[in-house]
């Protein structure tokens, strides 16, 4: 089964929440290989790549398997890497991606939005086709997301991505605004043919693996359905 490349409409829209939920959900059915190839802004989390750490926890893996390059400053990867004197090697990124499927179902979190570079000249939106992954677009449910989602999907399709669909993610507790109440229906109406709205993810007050898996269950079933078979050693099959 093809793995996933989880991108989004922007930074801070819930890519990690959705990726971590999918990792926690898929792990019950077989081995998973989560990956956050490049993570910037680790200085804000005591030097640890926090996204990779949550993905690792949801998979029951050590952090070292989940992050290739961790960068301290909260900047676009190429800028953070240049300032730190770190090389973002395309060969190392490609090799890391190629090694994933031997370990389990690849679930790869992008960085920032779809047209962010992971190395100079190589954008997140190039990765699904390059690495043979299906793209999932996490759309933060707020005013403005309709245009951001359609732009993201267009950019992915223009780069030859197989776009599995869009996940509308709730970014706050409490009652939704009028825009937030209408975004799902508007996306269903305006997304290109063949790109479904996979579902809406609720606000998860305590983002622990179990709660995250429950929150993405509907999305996971749309993505994997009964076809989920990620290898031997599947535990807790339901
Ligand atoms: N459904 C949700 N329930 C609860 N909190 C959420 C939800 N979605 C996002 N958040 C919170 O919003 C913040 C941003 O979410 P997240 O880290 O998943 O975004 P991201 O798109 O992965 O960002 P980045 O570009 O930094 O990787 C986090 O503090 C996260 O816990
Ligand atoms: Mg993230």
PDB file of N, CA, C and O in Angstrom, residues 102-168:
ATOM      1  N   UNK A 102      10.306  -0.375   3.922  1.00  0.00           N
ATOM      2  CA  UNK A 102      10.784  -1.647   4.480  1.00  0.00           C
ATOM      3  C   UNK A 102      10.449  -1.750   5.969  1.00  0.00           C
ATOM      4  O   UNK A 102      10.399  -2.843   6.527  1.00  0.00           O
ATOM      5  N   UNK A 103      10.209  -0.592   6.597  1.00  0.00           N
ATOM      6  CA  UNK A 103       9.931  -0.592   8.048  1.00  0.00           C
ATOM      7  C   UNK A 103       8.438  -0.644   8.351  1.00  0.00           C
ATOM      8  O   UNK A 103       8.037  -1.049   9.438  1.00  0.00           O
ATOM      9  N   UNK A 104       7.620  -0.157   7.416  1.00  0.00           N
ATOM     10  CA  UNK A 104       6.178  -0.116   7.666  1.00  0.00           C
ATOM     11  C   UNK A 104       5.512   0.848   6.714  1.00  0.00           C
ATOM     12  O   UNK A 104       6.117   1.275   5.727  1.00  0.00           O
ATOM     13  N   UNK A 105       4.285   1.184   7.007  1.00  0.00           N
ATOM     14  CA  UNK A 105       3.540   2.119   6.157  1.00  0.00           C
ATOM     15  C   UNK A 105       4.110   3.526   6.345  1.00  0.00           C
ATOM     16  O   UNK A 105       4.056   4.068   7.454  1.00  0.00           O
ATOM     17  N   UNK A 106       4.652   4.131   5.278  1.00  0.00           N
ATOM     18  CA  UNK A 106       5.212   5.472   5.440  1.00  0.00           C
ATOM     19  C   UNK A 106       4.123   6.521   5.671  1.00  0.00           C
ATOM     20  O   UNK A 106       3.142   6.580   4.932  1.00  0.00           O
ATOM     21  N   UNK A 107       4.293   7.311   6.724  1.00  0.00           N
ATOM     22  CA  UNK A 107       3.433   8.480   6.966  1.00  0.00           C
ATOM     23  C   UNK A 107       4.395   9.636   7.211  1.00  0.00           C
ATOM     24  O   UNK A 107       5.034   9.726   8.268  1.00  0.00           O
ATOM     25  N   UNK A 108       4.540  10.497   6.198  1.00  0.00           N
ATOM     26  CA  UNK A 108       5.576  11.529   6.197  1.00  0.00           C
ATOM     27  C   UNK A 108       4.918  12.886   6.378  1.00  0.00           C
ATOM     28  O   UNK A 108       4.002  13.238   5.622  1.00  0.00           O
ATOM     29  N   UNK A 109       5.350  13.638   7.375  1.00  0.00           N
ATOM     30  CA  UNK A 109       4.828  15.002   7.543  1.00  0.00           C
ATOM     31  C   UNK A 109       5.721  15.976   6.797  1.00  0.00           C
ATOM     32  O   UNK A 109       6.948  15.970   6.972  1.00  0.00           O
ATOM     33  N   UNK A 110       5.107  16.818   5.981  1.00  0.00           N
ATOM     34  CA  UNK A 110       5.852  17.872   5.296  1.00  0.00           C
ATOM     35  C   UNK A 110       6.264  18.957   6.280  1.00  0.00           C
ATOM     36  O   UNK A 110       6.242  18.769   7.497  1.00  0.00           O
ATOM     37  N   UNK A 111       6.639  20.078   5.728  1.00  0.00           N
ATOM     38  CA  UNK A 111       7.039  21.199   6.581  1.00  0.00           C
ATOM     39  C   UNK A 111       6.364  22.443   6.018  1.00  0.00           C
ATOM     40  O   UNK A 111       6.332  22.635   4.793  1.00  0.00           O
ATOM     41  N   UNK A 112       5.754  23.240   6.889  1.00  0.00           N
ATOM     42  CA  UNK A 112       5.063  24.448   6.437  1.00  0.00           C
ATOM     43  C   UNK A 112       3.974  24.115   5.423  1.00  0.00           C
ATOM     44  O   UNK A 112       3.279  23.107   5.559  1.00  0.00           O
ATOM     45  N   UNK A 113       3.849  24.949   4.393  1.00  0.00           N
ATOM     46  CA  UNK A 113       2.871  24.705   3.333  1.00  0.00           C
ATOM     47  C   UNK A 113       3.484  23.940   2.175  1.00  0.00           C
ATOM     48  O   UNK A 113       4.659  23.546   2.212  1.00  0.00           O
ATOM     49  N   UNK A 114       2.698  23.738   1.112  1.00  0.00           N
ATOM     50  CA  UNK A 114       3.107  22.835   0.031  1.00  0.00           C
ATOM     51  C   UNK A 114       4.242  23.397  -0.819  1.00  0.00           C
ATOM     52  O   UNK A 114       4.995  22.640  -1.417  1.00  0.00           O
ATOM     53  N   UNK A 115       4.360  24.723  -0.884  1.00  0.00           N
ATOM     54  CA  UNK A 115       5.433  25.275  -1.709  1.00  0.00           C
ATOM     55  C   UNK A 115       6.609  25.761  -0.861  1.00  0.00           C
ATOM     56  O   UNK A 115       7.338  26.688  -1.239  1.00  0.00           O
ATOM     57  N   UNK A 116       6.791  25.113   0.258  1.00  0.00           N
ATOM     58  CA  UNK A 116       8.001  25.325   1.060  1.00  0.00           C
ATOM     59  C   UNK A 116       9.075  24.368   0.539  1.00  0.00           C
ATOM     60  O   UNK A 116       8.782  23.212   0.212  1.00  0.00           O
ATOM     61  N   UNK A 117      10.308  24.873   0.451  1.00  0.00           N
ATOM     62  CA  UNK A 117      11.419  24.020  -0.008  1.00  0.00           C
ATOM     63  C   UNK A 117      11.952  23.159   1.146  1.00  0.00           C
ATOM     64  O   UNK A 117      12.140  23.663   2.250  1.00  0.00           O
ATOM     65  N   UNK A 118      12.194  21.880   0.862  1.00  0.00           N
ATOM     66  CA  UNK A 118      12.889  21.025   1.833  1.00  0.00           C
ATOM     67  C   UNK A 118      14.389  21.035   1.571  1.00  0.00           C
ATOM     68  O   UNK A 118      15.186  20.623   2.414  1.00  0.00           O
ATOM     69  N   UNK A 119      14.758  21.495   0.393  1.00  0.00           N
ATOM     70  CA  UNK A 119      16.141  21.746   0.011  1.00  0.00           C
ATOM     71  C   UNK A 119      16.026  22.735  -1.142  1.00  0.00           C
ATOM     72  O   UNK A 119      14.961  22.798  -1.774  1.00  0.00           O
ATOM     73  N   UNK A 120      17.051  23.488  -1.436  1.00  0.00           N
ATOM     74  CA  UNK A 120      16.885  24.502  -2.472  1.00  0.00           C
ATOM     75  C   UNK A 120      16.449  23.858  -3.784  1.00  0.00           C
ATOM     76  O   UNK A 120      17.104  22.934  -4.275  1.00  0.00           O
ATOM     77  N   UNK A 121      15.320  24.307  -4.316  1.00  0.00           N
ATOM     78  CA  UNK A 121      14.802  23.794  -5.589  1.00  0.00           C
ATOM     79  C   UNK A 121      13.880  22.594  -5.461  1.00  0.00           C
ATOM     80  O   UNK A 121      13.314  22.157  -6.453  1.00  0.00           O
ATOM     81  N   UNK A 122      13.744  22.023  -4.263  1.00  0.00           N
ATOM     82  CA  UNK A 122      12.863  20.858  -4.067  1.00  0.00           C
ATOM     83  C   UNK A 122      11.789  21.214  -3.039  1.00  0.00           C
ATOM     84  O   UNK A 122      12.092  21.477  -1.869  1.00  0.00           O
ATOM     85  N   UNK A 123      10.538  21.222  -3.515  1.00  0.00           N
ATOM     86  CA  UNK A 123       9.441  21.643  -2.642  1.00  0.00           C
ATOM     87  C   UNK A 123       8.670  20.455  -2.090  1.00  0.00           C
ATOM     88  O   UNK A 123       8.662  19.367  -2.688  1.00  0.00           O
ATOM     89  N   UNK A 124       7.987  20.695  -0.985  1.00  0.00           N
ATOM     90  CA  UNK A 124       7.128  19.651  -0.405  1.00  0.00           C
ATOM     91  C   UNK A 124       6.192  19.082  -1.470  1.00  0.00           C
ATOM     92  O   UNK A 124       6.001  17.868  -1.558  1.00  0.00           O
ATOM     93  N   UNK A 125       5.632  19.967  -2.301  1.00  0.00           N
ATOM     94  CA  UNK A 125       4.663  19.511  -3.308  1.00  0.00           C
ATOM     95  C   UNK A 125       5.289  18.589  -4.357  1.00  0.00           C
ATOM     96  O   UNK A 125       4.575  17.877  -5.068  1.00  0.00           O
ATOM     97  N   UNK A 126       6.618  18.598  -4.474  1.00  0.00           N
ATOM     98  CA  UNK A 126       7.297  17.681  -5.401  1.00  0.00           C
ATOM     99  C   UNK A 126       7.415  16.270  -4.812  1.00  0.00           C
ATOM    100  O   UNK A 126       7.673  15.302  -5.546  1.00  0.00           O
ATOM    101  N   UNK A 127       7.294  16.157  -3.492  1.00  0.00           N
ATOM    102  CA  UNK A 127       7.669  14.904  -2.832  1.00  0.00           C
ATOM    103  C   UNK A 127       6.716  13.737  -3.074  1.00  0.00           C
ATOM    104  O   UNK A 127       7.181  12.591  -3.209  1.00  0.00           O
ATOM    105  N   UNK A 128       5.387  13.943  -3.110  1.00  0.00           N
ATOM    106  CA  UNK A 128       4.523  12.767  -3.308  1.00  0.00           C
ATOM    107  C   UNK A 128       4.869  11.999  -4.591  1.00  0.00           C
ATOM    108  O   UNK A 128       5.024  10.770  -4.545  1.00  0.00           O
ATOM    109  N   UNK A 129       4.997  12.703  -5.703  1.00  0.00           N
ATOM    110  CA  UNK A 129       5.323  12.007  -6.957  1.00  0.00           C
ATOM    111  C   UNK A 129       6.735  11.433  -6.891  1.00  0.00           C
ATOM    112  O   UNK A 129       6.994  10.302  -7.317  1.00  0.00           O
ATOM    113  N   UNK A 130       7.664  12.201  -6.336  1.00  0.00           N
ATOM    114  CA  UNK A 130       9.072  11.771  -6.278  1.00  0.00           C
ATOM    115  C   UNK A 130       9.250  10.521  -5.426  1.00  0.00           C
ATOM    116  O   UNK A 130      10.046   9.645  -5.744  1.00  0.00           O
ATOM    117  N   UNK A 131       8.484  10.456  -4.321  1.00  0.00           N
ATOM    118  CA  UNK A 131       8.673   9.363  -3.361  1.00  0.00           C
ATOM    119  C   UNK A 131       7.564   8.300  -3.444  1.00  0.00           C
ATOM    120  O   UNK A 131       7.533   7.366  -2.621  1.00  0.00           O
ATOM    121  N   UNK A 132       6.632   8.440  -4.375  1.00  0.00           N
ATOM    122  CA  UNK A 132       5.575   7.431  -4.532  1.00  0.00           C
ATOM    123  C   UNK A 132       4.594   7.400  -3.376  1.00  0.00           C
ATOM    124  O   UNK A 132       4.128   6.330  -2.976  1.00  0.00           O
ATOM    125  N   UNK A 133       4.267   8.582  -2.838  1.00  0.00           N
ATOM    126  CA  UNK A 133       3.339   8.674  -1.711  1.00  0.00           C
ATOM    127  C   UNK A 133       2.061   9.386  -2.158  1.00  0.00           C
ATOM    128  O   UNK A 133       2.095  10.214  -3.074  1.00  0.00           O
ATOM    129  N   UNK A 134       0.935   9.085  -1.491  1.00  0.00           N
ATOM    130  CA  UNK A 134      -0.299   9.842  -1.729  1.00  0.00           C
ATOM    131  C   UNK A 134      -0.273  11.096  -0.865  1.00  0.00           C
ATOM    132  O   UNK A 134       0.112  11.042   0.312  1.00  0.00           O
ATOM    133  N   UNK A 135      -0.709  12.197  -1.434  1.00  0.00           N
ATOM    134  CA  UNK A 135      -0.716  13.453  -0.674  1.00  0.00           C
ATOM    135  C   UNK A 135      -2.031  13.620   0.078  1.00  0.00           C
ATOM    136  O   UNK A 135      -3.110  13.370  -0.468  1.00  0.00           O
ATOM    137  N   UNK A 136      -1.925  14.033   1.334  1.00  0.00           N
ATOM    138  CA  UNK A 136      -3.089  14.421   2.135  1.00  0.00           C
ATOM    139  C   UNK A 136      -2.897  15.892   2.494  1.00  0.00           C
ATOM    140  O   UNK A 136      -1.821  16.279   2.961  1.00  0.00           O
ATOM    141  N   UNK A 137      -3.926  16.700   2.273  1.00  0.00           N
ATOM    142  CA  UNK A 137      -3.841  18.135   2.566  1.00  0.00           C
ATOM    143  C   UNK A 137      -4.622  18.419   3.846  1.00  0.00           C
ATOM    144  O   UNK A 137      -5.836  18.219   3.897  1.00  0.00           O
ATOM    145  N   UNK A 138      -3.917  18.876   4.875  1.00  0.00           N
ATOM    146  CA  UNK A 138      -4.587  19.303   6.099  1.00  0.00           C
ATOM    147  C   UNK A 138      -4.917  20.791   5.957  1.00  0.00           C
ATOM    148  O   UNK A 138      -4.031  21.613   5.724  1.00  0.00           O
ATOM    149  N   UNK A 139      -6.198  21.082   6.085  1.00  0.00           N
ATOM    150  CA  UNK A 139      -6.677  22.452   5.936  1.00  0.00           C
ATOM    151  C   UNK A 139      -7.152  22.939   7.302  1.00  0.00           C
ATOM    152  O   UNK A 139      -8.024  22.324   7.915  1.00  0.00           O
ATOM    153  N   UNK A 140      -6.534  23.990   7.797  1.00  0.00           N
ATOM    154  CA  UNK A 140      -6.933  24.545   9.093  1.00  0.00           C
ATOM    155  C   UNK A 140      -8.265  25.262   8.938  1.00  0.00           C
ATOM    156  O   UNK A 140      -8.391  26.180   8.120  1.00  0.00           O
ATOM    157  N   UNK A 141      -9.262  24.824   9.717  1.00  0.00           N
ATOM    158  CA  UNK A 141     -10.611  25.389   9.527  1.00  0.00           C
ATOM    159  C   UNK A 141     -10.706  26.795  10.105  1.00  0.00           C
ATOM    160  O   UNK A 141     -10.921  26.990  11.300  1.00  0.00           O
ATOM    161  N   UNK A 142     -10.535  27.763   9.208  1.00  0.00           N
ATOM    162  CA  UNK A 142     -10.674  29.167   9.594  1.00  0.00           C
ATOM    163  C   UNK A 142     -10.994  29.961   8.332  1.00  0.00           C
ATOM    164  O   UNK A 142     -10.939  29.409   7.220  1.00  0.00           O
ATOM    165  N   UNK A 143     -11.324  31.223   8.517  1.00  0.00           N
ATOM    166  CA  UNK A 143     -11.597  32.082   7.370  1.00  0.00           C
ATOM    167  C   UNK A 143     -10.353  32.136   6.484  1.00  0.00           C
ATOM    168  O   UNK A 143      -9.246  32.330   6.985  1.00  0.00           O
ATOM    169  N   UNK A 144     -10.531  31.943   5.179  1.00  0.00           N
ATOM    170  CA  UNK A 144      -9.398  31.976   4.245  1.00  0.00           C
ATOM    171  C   UNK A 144      -8.982  30.607   3.763  1.00  0.00           C
ATOM    172  O   UNK A 144      -8.232  30.484   2.795  1.00  0.00           O
ATOM    173  N   UNK A 145      -9.484  29.572   4.428  1.00  0.00           N
ATOM    174  CA  UNK A 145      -8.999  28.219   4.112  1.00  0.00           C
ATOM    175  C   UNK A 145      -9.488  27.733   2.748  1.00  0.00           C
ATOM    176  O   UNK A 145      -8.858  26.855   2.149  1.00  0.00           O
ATOM    177  N   UNK A 146     -10.581  28.283   2.259  1.00  0.00           N
ATOM    178  CA  UNK A 146     -11.103  27.782   0.972  1.00  0.00           C
ATOM    179  C   UNK A 146     -10.083  28.033  -0.130  1.00  0.00           C
ATOM    180  O   UNK A 146      -9.681  27.124  -0.853  1.00  0.00           O
ATOM    181  N   UNK A 147      -9.617  29.277  -0.246  1.00  0.00           N
ATOM    182  CA  UNK A 147      -8.618  29.593  -1.267  1.00  0.00           C
ATOM    183  C   UNK A 147      -7.304  28.862  -1.008  1.00  0.00           C
ATOM    184  O   UNK A 147      -6.702  28.298  -1.927  1.00  0.00           O
ATOM    185  N   UNK A 148      -6.869  28.843   0.247  1.00  0.00           N
ATOM    186  CA  UNK A 148      -5.594  28.186   0.555  1.00  0.00           C
ATOM    187  C   UNK A 148      -5.639  26.697   0.200  1.00  0.00           C
ATOM    188  O   UNK A 148      -4.662  26.124  -0.272  1.00  0.00           O
ATOM    189  N   UNK A 149      -6.784  26.072   0.416  1.00  0.00           N
ATOM    190  CA  UNK A 149      -6.900  24.640   0.121  1.00  0.00           C
ATOM    191  C   UNK A 149      -6.860  24.400  -1.383  1.00  0.00           C
ATOM    192  O   UNK A 149      -6.135  23.516  -1.869  1.00  0.00           O
ATOM    193  N   UNK A 150      -7.636  25.193  -2.128  1.00  0.00           N
ATOM    194  CA  UNK A 150      -7.669  24.984  -3.581  1.00  0.00           C
ATOM    195  C   UNK A 150      -6.302  25.276  -4.203  1.00  0.00           C
ATOM    196  O   UNK A 150      -5.860  24.571  -5.114  1.00  0.00           O
ATOM    197  N   UNK A 151      -5.626  26.300  -3.710  1.00  0.00           N
ATOM    198  CA  UNK A 151      -4.278  26.599  -4.211  1.00  0.00           C
ATOM    199  C   UNK A 151      -3.326  25.439  -3.928  1.00  0.00           C
ATOM    200  O   UNK A 151      -2.518  25.051  -4.787  1.00  0.00           O
ATOM    201  N   UNK A 152      -3.438  24.888  -2.741  1.00  0.00           N
ATOM    202  CA  UNK A 152      -2.546  23.780  -2.352  1.00  0.00           C
ATOM    203  C   UNK A 152      -2.803  22.556  -3.227  1.00  0.00           C
ATOM    204  O   UNK A 152      -1.866  21.918  -3.721  1.00  0.00           O
ATOM    205  N   UNK A 153      -4.070  22.237  -3.425  1.00  0.00           N
ATOM    206  CA  UNK A 153      -4.415  21.080  -4.254  1.00  0.00           C
ATOM    207  C   UNK A 153      -3.937  21.303  -5.692  1.00  0.00           C
ATOM    208  O   UNK A 153      -3.359  20.397  -6.317  1.00  0.00           O
ATOM    209  N   UNK A 154      -4.142  22.513  -6.214  1.00  0.00           N
ATOM    210  CA  UNK A 154      -3.677  22.800  -7.585  1.00  0.00           C
ATOM    211  C   UNK A 154      -2.167  22.626  -7.696  1.00  0.00           C
ATOM    212  O   UNK A 154      -1.664  22.077  -8.676  1.00  0.00           O
ATOM    213  N   UNK A 155      -1.443  23.120  -6.696  1.00  0.00           N
ATOM    214  CA  UNK A 155       0.022  23.027  -6.737  1.00  0.00           C
ATOM    215  C   UNK A 155       0.467  21.565  -6.721  1.00  0.00           C
ATOM    216  O   UNK A 155       1.398  21.180  -7.431  1.00  0.00           O
ATOM    217  N   UNK A 156      -0.206  20.746  -5.909  1.00  0.00           N
ATOM    218  CA  UNK A 156       0.144  19.324  -5.836  1.00  0.00           C
ATOM    219  C   UNK A 156      -0.160  18.628  -7.162  1.00  0.00           C
ATOM    220  O   UNK A 156       0.675  17.876  -7.686  1.00  0.00           O
ATOM    221  N   UNK A 157      -1.335  18.878  -7.690  1.00  0.00           N
ATOM    222  CA  UNK A 157      -1.715  18.223  -8.950  1.00  0.00           C
ATOM    223  C   UNK A 157      -0.772  18.652 -10.076  1.00  0.00           C
ATOM    224  O   UNK A 157      -0.376  17.831 -10.912  1.00  0.00           O
ATOM    225  N   UNK A 158      -0.376  19.928 -10.070  1.00  0.00           N
ATOM    226  CA  UNK A 158       0.520  20.432 -11.125  1.00  0.00           C
ATOM    227  C   UNK A 158       1.876  19.745 -11.077  1.00  0.00           C
ATOM    228  O   UNK A 158       2.592  19.698 -12.076  1.00  0.00           O
ATOM    229  N   UNK A 159       2.239  19.225  -9.900  1.00  0.00           N
ATOM    230  CA  UNK A 159       3.514  18.521  -9.758  1.00  0.00           C
ATOM    231  C   UNK A 159       3.347  17.006  -9.815  1.00  0.00           C
ATOM    232  O   UNK A 159       4.216  16.259  -9.369  1.00  0.00           O
ATOM    233  N   UNK A 160       2.207  16.566 -10.328  1.00  0.00           N
ATOM    234  CA  UNK A 160       2.011  15.137 -10.568  1.00  0.00           C
ATOM    235  C   UNK A 160       1.645  14.325  -9.353  1.00  0.00           C
ATOM    236  O   UNK A 160       1.724  13.090  -9.381  1.00  0.00           O
ATOM    237  N   UNK A 161       1.205  14.994  -8.265  1.00  0.00           N
ATOM    238  CA  UNK A 161       0.879  14.246  -7.045  1.00  0.00           C
ATOM    239  C   UNK A 161      -0.442  13.509  -7.196  1.00  0.00           C
ATOM    240  O   UNK A 161      -1.370  13.993  -7.844  1.00  0.00           O
ATOM    241  N   UNK A 162      -0.503  12.352  -6.563  1.00  0.00           N
ATOM    242  CA  UNK A 162      -1.747  11.609  -6.359  1.00  0.00           C
ATOM    243  C   UNK A 162      -2.328  12.189  -5.064  1.00  0.00           C
ATOM    244  O   UNK A 162      -1.810  11.931  -3.980  1.00  0.00           O
ATOM    245  N   UNK A 163      -3.380  13.009  -5.190  1.00  0.00           N
ATOM    246  CA  UNK A 163      -3.926  13.690  -4.002  1.00  0.00           C
ATOM    247  C   UNK A 163      -5.071  12.853  -3.440  1.00  0.00           C
ATOM    248  O   UNK A 163      -6.142  12.754  -4.047  1.00  0.00           O
ATOM    249  N   UNK A 164      -4.837  12.244  -2.275  1.00  0.00           N
ATOM    250  CA  UNK A 164      -5.840  11.357  -1.678  1.00  0.00           C
ATOM    251  C   UNK A 164      -7.029  12.143  -1.151  1.00  0.00           C
ATOM    252  O   UNK A 164      -8.144  11.623  -1.115  1.00  0.00           O
ATOM    253  N   UNK A 165      -6.809  13.388  -0.747  1.00  0.00           N
ATOM    254  CA  UNK A 165      -7.930  14.205  -0.280  1.00  0.00           C
ATOM    255  C   UNK A 165      -7.505  15.237   0.735  1.00  0.00           C
ATOM    256  O   UNK A 165      -6.315  15.417   1.026  1.00  0.00           O
ATOM    257  N   UNK A 166      -8.544  15.913   1.258  1.00  0.00           N
ATOM    258  CA  UNK A 166      -8.354  17.047   2.167  1.00  0.00           C
ATOM    259  C   UNK A 166      -8.966  16.697   3.523  1.00  0.00           C
ATOM    260  O   UNK A 166     -10.016  16.061   3.591  1.00  0.00           O
ATOM    261  N   UNK A 167      -8.288  17.095   4.587  1.00  0.00           N
ATOM    262  CA  UNK A 167      -8.792  16.920   5.953  1.00  0.00           C
ATOM    263  C   UNK A 167      -9.003  18.308   6.542  1.00  0.00           C
ATOM    264  O   UNK A 167      -8.065  19.109   6.596  1.00  0.00           O
ATOM    265  N   UNK A 168     -10.220  18.604   6.957  1.00  0.00           N
ATOM    266  CA  UNK A 168     -10.499  19.909   7.567  1.00  0.00           C
ATOM    267  C   UNK A 168     -10.311  19.771   9.073  1.00  0.00           C
ATOM    268  O   UNK A 168     -10.982  18.961   9.726  1.00  0.00           O
TER     269      UNK A 168
END
